[in-house]
Amino acid sequence: MIREEADFILPENAYGEEAAYTEILNDTLCQMMDADESVILFGEGINDKVALFGVTTGLAGKYGEERVFDVPLSESALMGIAAGAALEGLRPVFFHNRPDFILLAMDQFANHATKYRYMSGGIHRVPMVIWAAIGKGWGAAAQHSQSLQSVFAHFPGCKVVMPTTPFDGKGLLVSALMDEMPVVILEHRELLRKSGVVPKELYRIGMGKGVLRRKGDDFTVVADSVMVDEAMKAAGILEDKGISVDVIDIRSIKPWDKEIVLRSVKKTGRLLVADTAWHMCNFGAEVIATVYEEAFSHMRAPAIRVDYPDIAVPAGWTLEEEFYTGYGKIVEKIMESVKI
Amino acid sequence: MYREMMRIRILENRISEEFVHQEMRTPLHSSVGQEAVAVGVCMNLNQDDVIYSNHRGHGHYIAKGGNMGRLVAELYNKSGGCSRGWGGSMHIMDVGAGVGLTSSIVGGSVPIATGCAMGLKIKKKPNVAVAFLGDGASEEGNVYESICFAKVRKLPIVYVCENNKYAMYTAMEKREPSEHIADKFRSILHTEIIDGNDVEEVYTVMEKAVAKARHDGEPSFVECKTYRLSNHYEASYSEDFWYRPKEEWEEWKKRCPIEQIKEKILSENAENTEKLEEIERLVRKEVADAFSFAGNSPYPDRKELYSI
Ligand SMILES: Cc1ncc(C[n+]2csc(CCOP(=O)(O)OP(=O)(O)O)c2C)c(N)n1
Ligand SMILES: [Mg+2]
C-alpha cells in the first residue's frame, strides 16, 4: 500500500536510520520496481560505476538489463522512445546526468510526449519520468549548470518537480511513477549530498503541494531547489534582526501550490521569490504575477525576485561567486523592503 | 489488394473534391499514388501489430484497418472523429486497429514507433511495430538515432521509407547525398530498395522483413520508390508543375500502382472486369457512408476543451 505524506507526523528521527539521499532514491526505485513490473529505467551511464551519483547502483544486477539499461548518446530519439514505450503500457524513467542535455530532446518532449494526450482527444496517457540533476560550481560553466524548470513548465501536458530533501525526494519520485503525465524531476547535485531519515514504506507527496519550512509573520519567501536552503539561512539571519519569515518550499513547479502562497501573502503582505533560474520569464515571475492577480489588495510592498542575472553561468570560481545569488541577497532585499 | 488500394484512392479523391467547400479545416495531405506501400505493408500485419505514421497518414490508417467514418469525422473536426476533434488530419489514430497516433513533426513518430517496439518486446508480446517515414524524414537526426537503437536492442520493428522524391517542393537532389535513402542506413541494419508502386513486391519483401522483426528481433529499413500523384497538400499554391516537371508526373502516372494491378488481374482473366467493378461500387458506398457518418456527427461540446 502507498501511504500519503500526511500519515507521517512523527519527528524525523523516529523513522529509523539515517541514509544518504541517493541511497534513499535507489531504495525507492527498488520498491517501485518490485511493486510495478512496468517500471523500466534507462539513461546514459546508468549501469556504470558512477551510476548517476549512486541513484541506480546495483539495479541492473537486481532487475536485469531488460529493465535497467544503458543507452547510446541519443537524447532526442530516446525521449520519444520513452514516450512510445509509455504508450505501450510501460512506465519508463529516463535518467539524464544534467538537465542541459534534455535540451537536445525538446522536440520529443514538447511536441510529442506532452502532446499525445491532447492530440488523441484524451484517449492516450503518457506515464513517463524524466530525471536530471542540476549542476553548480567547480567550473561547470554555461552548458553544465542550467536550471530549466520554467522551460519545461511552459508546456501543457507535463509536471515539473524540484525536491529539496530526502523525504520529498522519495515521496515525489513515488508520485511521479504513479502519474499519468510525463513528469520532470529536477534534483540538484548539492542537495543530493544530503542525508536524511525517511519512512521505509512507500508514501507519496501530492503533486503541486508546497510545504512551509519555517513560520513567520512579516515576510513570505517562496523558494525552489537550492534556494530553499538559502532562504532558510536568510530567515535565520533576519530573525536576529527582528523580522520573521514564512519560508515556503514550493517543491513542485507545475502544478504549483497557489493556495499556500496566497495564504501566506495575505498574512504578511510582502513577498520575495528565490528561484534558481534566469530572471527572464522564470517561475518567480509566474508566482508574482499570480499574487498580483489574486491578492493585490493585500500587498503592502512591491514583490521581489532573487534569481540569476540574464547571463550564462561562467566557469571561473571568482566570476561564479559573483553570478550565484543566495541568502546574502535575500537578506539585503528584505531589509531594503521593510525599511520602506 | 486491389480493394484495399481502391479504398484509399477513392477516399482520398473524395476528400480532395470536398476540400473546396472548406468544411474540413485541417491541412490535408493526400497519398494518391502511394497506395501500394500502405497496402503491401499492412497486409502483412496482425490487428495487434502497431503502425506509426506521419502527416500523410490517411492511407496507412485505412490499410491497417482504421475506421473510415471516424477518420472522415476527424477531418471535419467532429466529436465522432478518431481523435475526438483534437487531432485533425495530421493526428489520427485507432487503438483497436493498431494505428498509433500520427505526428506532424517530420520524422517525429519514428522514435515513438521505436519505443512502441521496445514496449512490445519488454511485454513479451508477439507483435511488431512499423514506422512509416518519408524521404524528407530520413534527413532528421531522430531517425538515425532510432534505427541505431533498434538494431542494438534487437527491436521488432520495420522502418518503411516512402521515397516519393520530394519533401514539400524540394527535390531529392537538393537534399540527399545519394539517390537511395537506404544507402545512409546500409551499414547499420538490413536494408531493401524496392518498387513501391508494385504492391506484390512490397508485400513479399515486407513479409520477410516482418518475419525477421517478429521472430528474430532483427529490424529492417525498406525503401519504397514511389511518387505522389497528388499535390503536397490541398492548397492553392500547391499546384503541380512549378516544382516538378510535368513529364516526370506523367511518367509516374503511367506507373500508377492501382492501374498496374488492375491490368495484371485483367490479363489473367478478362472476366474479372465485373468483379473489379463490383469492388469499386462497394468501396464507393463505403466512402459515401463514411462521409454521412461524419456529416451526422456533432461538433464537440466547447467545454470539452477543459476536460482533457
Ligand atoms: C520538423 C519539421 N520540419 C518541417 C516541416 C514542414 N513539412 C511538412 S511536410 C514536409 C515534407 C516532408 O517530406 P517527406 O518526409 O518526404 O514526406 P512527404 O510529404 O513527401 O510524404 C515538411 C518539410 C514539419 N512538418 N516538421
Ligand atoms: Mg517525400
XYZ file of C-alpha atoms and ligand atoms in Angstrom, chain B residues 34 55-56 134-137 162-168 170 175 228, ligand 2:
18
model
C 1.411 5.747 -52.889
C 1.294 13.872 -41.875
C 0.477 11.810 -44.998
C 9.172 9.950 -45.950
C 12.399 10.594 -47.819
C 12.477 14.012 -46.176
C 12.011 12.497 -42.731
C 8.241 6.063 -48.832
C 10.649 7.784 -51.152
C 8.409 9.969 -53.301
C 11.360 12.144 -54.343
C 10.083 15.325 -52.739
C 9.883 16.971 -49.367
C 7.201 19.582 -49.923
C 12.188 20.389 -52.710
C 18.894 17.395 -50.135
C 2.769 11.210 -55.019
Mg 8.756 12.813 -49.716
